[in-house]
N, CA, C and O atoms as a DFTB+ gen file, in Angstrom:
244 C
 N C O
     1  1     -12.427      26.420     -18.661
     2  2     -13.117      27.110     -17.601
     3  2     -14.394      27.727     -18.177
     4  3     -14.354      28.417     -19.196
     5  1     -15.499      27.478     -17.529
     6  2     -16.787      28.016     -17.977
     7  2     -16.906      29.483     -17.568
     8  3     -16.474      29.880     -16.486
     9  1     -17.492      30.265     -18.445
    10  2     -17.724      31.676     -18.153
    11  2     -19.123      31.810     -17.588
    12  3     -20.093      31.309     -18.157
    13  1     -19.211      32.500     -16.449
    14  2     -20.513      32.679     -15.808
    15  2     -21.128      33.999     -16.263
    16  3     -20.445      35.019     -16.353
    17  1     -22.391      33.964     -16.538
    18  2     -23.087      35.202     -16.848
    19  2     -23.338      35.933     -15.542
    20  3     -23.343      35.303     -14.484
    21  1     -23.551      37.264     -15.581
    22  2     -23.837      37.994     -14.336
    23  2     -25.022      37.409     -13.585
    24  3     -25.022      37.380     -12.355
    25  1     -26.024      36.946     -14.308
    26  2     -27.204      36.387     -13.649
    27  2     -26.862      35.101     -12.908
    28  3     -27.350      34.884     -11.799
    29  1     -26.030      34.244     -13.501
    30  2     -25.685      32.993     -12.829
    31  2     -24.643      33.212     -11.744
    32  3     -24.408      32.325     -10.922
    33  1     -24.015      34.383     -11.732
    34  2     -23.031      34.685     -10.702
    35  2     -23.686      34.992      -9.367
    36  3     -23.025      34.967      -8.329
    37  1     -24.983      35.282      -9.386
    38  2     -25.697      35.513      -8.132
    39  2     -25.714      34.202      -7.378
    40  3     -26.141      33.180      -7.915
    41  1     -25.256      34.221      -6.142
    42  2     -25.190      32.948      -5.415
    43  2     -26.564      32.333      -5.217
    44  3     -27.586      33.017      -5.249
    45  1     -26.558      31.049      -5.015
    46  2     -27.814      30.338      -4.797
    47  2     -28.491      30.767      -3.505
    48  3     -29.589      30.302      -3.200
    49  1     -27.849      31.651      -2.736
    50  2     -28.471      32.149      -1.507
    51  2     -29.789      32.832      -1.818
    52  3     -30.680      32.889      -0.971
    53  1     -29.914      33.354      -3.034
    54  2     -31.176      33.969      -3.421
    55  2     -32.257      32.906      -3.596
    56  3     -33.449      33.201      -3.517
    57  1     -31.830      31.677      -3.832
    58  2     -32.772      30.587      -4.059
    59  2     -32.926      29.707      -2.825
    60  3     -33.971      29.088      -2.624
    61  1     -31.898      29.652      -2.012
    62  2     -31.884      28.766      -0.854
    63  2     -31.710      29.615       0.403
    64  3     -30.800      30.439       0.489
    65  1     -32.587      29.404       1.368
    66  2     -32.500      30.164       2.613
    67  2     -31.321      29.648       3.432
    68  3     -31.231      28.460       3.741
    69  1     -30.425      30.561       3.775
    70  2     -29.272      30.209       4.596
    71  2     -29.228      31.135       5.802
    72  3     -29.872      32.184       5.808
    73  1     -28.490      30.759       6.795
    74  2     -28.363      31.537       8.008
    75  2     -27.466      32.756       7.755
    76  3     -26.271      32.590       7.510
    77  1     -28.015      33.976       7.809
    78  2     -27.201      35.165       7.536
    79  2     -26.004      35.283       8.474
    80  3     -24.958      35.800       8.082
    81  1     -26.148      34.814       9.690
    82  2     -25.047      34.909      10.638
    83  2     -23.833      34.105      10.190
    84  3     -22.703      34.434      10.551
    85  1     -24.059      33.053       9.405
    86  2     -22.956      32.235       8.905
    87  2     -22.278      32.885       7.704
    88  3     -21.157      32.518       7.352
    89  1     -22.938      33.834       7.082
    90  2     -22.426      34.437       5.857
    91  2     -21.849      35.836       6.048
    92  3     -21.091      36.312       5.203
    93  1     -22.197      36.496       7.145
    94  2     -21.814      37.893       7.346
    95  2     -20.768      38.052       8.429
    96  3     -20.701      37.256       9.366
    97  1     -19.956      39.081       8.296
    98  2     -19.002      39.446       9.323
    99  2     -19.739      40.358      10.297
   100  3     -19.988      41.523       9.990
   101  1     -20.085      39.837      11.461
   102  2     -20.911      40.550      12.438
   103  2     -20.319      41.908      12.804
   104  3     -21.014      42.921      12.743
   105  1     -19.041      41.938      13.183
   106  2     -18.425      43.185      13.627
   107  2     -18.375      44.227      12.517
   108  3     -18.596      45.412      12.764
   109  1     -18.084      43.788      11.296
   110  2     -18.046      44.720      10.170
   111  2     -19.431      45.276       9.872
   112  3     -19.584      46.473       9.630
   113  1     -20.435      44.414       9.888
   114  2     -21.804      44.867       9.633
   115  2     -22.243      45.885      10.680
   116  3     -22.810      46.922      10.336
   117  1     -21.986      45.599      11.952
   118  2     -22.381      46.525      13.018
   119  2     -21.639      47.850      12.889
   120  3     -22.236      48.911      13.073
   121  1     -20.355      47.804      12.580
   122  2     -19.582      49.046      12.474
   123  2     -20.025      49.899      11.286
   124  3     -19.938      51.126      11.341
   125  1     -20.496      49.263      10.214
   126  2     -20.895      49.996       9.017
   127  2     -22.394      50.285       8.963
   128  3     -22.849      51.009       8.077
   129  1     -23.165      49.731       9.894
   130  2     -24.613      49.874       9.854
   131  2     -25.092      51.324       9.854
   132  3     -26.035      51.630       9.124
   133  1     -24.499      52.239      10.632
   134  2     -24.989      53.621      10.592
   135  2     -24.986      54.219       9.176
   136  3     -25.835      55.051       8.858
   137  1     -24.058      53.810       8.345
   138  2     -24.019      54.287       6.956
   139  2     -24.945      53.447       6.082
   140  3     -25.738      53.984       5.310
   141  1     -24.839      52.132       6.208
   142  2     -25.639      51.231       5.369
   143  2     -27.132      51.484       5.531
   144  3     -27.881      51.429       4.555
   145  1     -27.571      51.761       6.758
   146  2     -29.010      51.928       7.016
   147  2     -29.586      53.129       6.264
   148  3     -30.792      53.192       6.025
   149  1     -28.727      54.078       5.892
   150  2     -29.205      55.245       5.148
   151  2     -29.320      54.963       3.650
   152  3     -29.899      55.757       2.909
   153  1     -28.777      53.847       3.213
   154  2     -28.733      53.527       1.788
   155  2     -29.817      52.547       1.351
   156  3     -29.947      52.247       0.164
   157  1     -30.597      52.046       2.317
   158  2     -31.629      51.064       2.006
   159  2     -32.995      51.604       2.398
   160  3     -33.094      52.567       3.158
   161  1     -34.032      50.993       1.887
   162  2     -35.385      51.457       2.182
   163  2     -35.725      51.206       3.652
   164  3     -35.144      50.330       4.293
   165  1     -36.657      51.971       4.164
   166  2     -37.086      51.827       5.549
   167  2     -37.618      50.439       5.853
   168  3     -37.389      49.907       6.939
   169  1     -38.322      49.856       4.907
   170  2     -38.875      48.514       5.083
   171  2     -37.767      47.487       5.308
   172  3     -37.853      46.656       6.212
   173  1     -36.737      47.553       4.483
   174  2     -35.619      46.613       4.609
   175  2     -34.832      46.907       5.884
   176  3     -34.445      45.988       6.605
   177  1     -34.598      48.187       6.157
   178  2     -33.881      48.570       7.379
   179  2     -34.599      48.044       8.623
   180  3     -33.971      47.474       9.516
   181  1     -35.910      48.240       8.674
   182  2     -36.685      47.773       9.823
   183  2     -36.632      46.256       9.961
   184  3     -36.549      45.733      11.072
   185  1     -36.681      45.554       8.839
   186  2     -36.624      44.088       8.879
   187  2     -35.291      43.615       9.459
   188  3     -35.262      42.709      10.292
   189  1     -34.188      44.229       9.019
   190  2     -32.872      43.854       9.542
   191  2     -32.747      44.215      11.010
   192  3     -32.228      43.427      11.800
   193  1     -33.217      45.402      11.387
   194  2     -33.082      45.821      12.782
   195  2     -33.998      45.019      13.701
   196  3     -33.675      44.830      14.874
   197  1     -35.120      44.550      13.199
   198  2     -35.977      43.675      13.995
   199  2     -35.334      42.303      14.173
   200  3     -35.411      41.709      15.249
   201  1     -34.704      41.806      13.119
   202  2     -34.069      40.489      13.173
   203  2     -32.774      40.505      13.983
   204  3     -32.417      39.517      14.625
   205  1     -32.077      41.644      13.941
   206  2     -30.787      41.767      14.621
   207  2     -30.785      43.048      15.457
   208  3     -30.333      44.091      14.983
   209  1     -31.286      42.983      16.693
   210  2     -31.421      44.174      17.535
   211  2     -30.113      44.948      17.734
   212  3     -30.142      46.154      17.977
   213  1     -28.978      44.270      17.636
   214  2     -27.702      44.975      17.803
   215  2     -27.487      45.998      16.688
   216  3     -26.743      46.961      16.871
   217  1     -28.123      45.802      15.547
   218  2     -28.026      46.805      14.477
   219  2     -28.796      48.057      14.851
   220  3     -28.338      49.167      14.582
   221  1     -29.944      47.899      15.459
   222  2     -30.742      49.051      15.881
   223  2     -29.973      49.877      16.912
   224  3     -30.103      51.100      16.952
   225  1     -29.182      49.216      17.733
   226  2     -28.376      49.931      18.746
   227  2     -27.155      50.578      18.133
   228  3     -26.521      51.413      18.778
   229  1     -26.796      50.218      16.888
   230  2     -25.591      50.731      16.244
   231  2     -25.842      52.004      15.445
   232  3     -25.004      52.405      14.638
   233  1     -26.982      52.636      15.664
   234  2     -27.287      53.872      14.948
   235  2     -26.265      54.942      15.277
   236  3     -25.687      54.960      16.364
   237  1     -26.056      55.822      14.331
   238  2     -25.083      56.906      14.527
   239  2     -25.485      57.764      15.729
   240  3     -26.671      58.013      15.945
   241  1     -24.514      58.209      16.498
   242  2     -24.826      59.045      17.673
   243  2     -25.378      60.394      17.294
   244  3     -25.685      61.203      18.170
């Protein structure tokens, strides 16, 4: 069995554009978004909320 280095353990998704909807659990992401959005930069948060409007609606009350 080959041992993978941490760098090679990063999936090729970083190299190949894939559909995020096929890779993510939609309900889990939406339920956790109010917390996750506070842990990332505004630029990244805005990009995700622009791409997935349901995340923007999932803000904490």
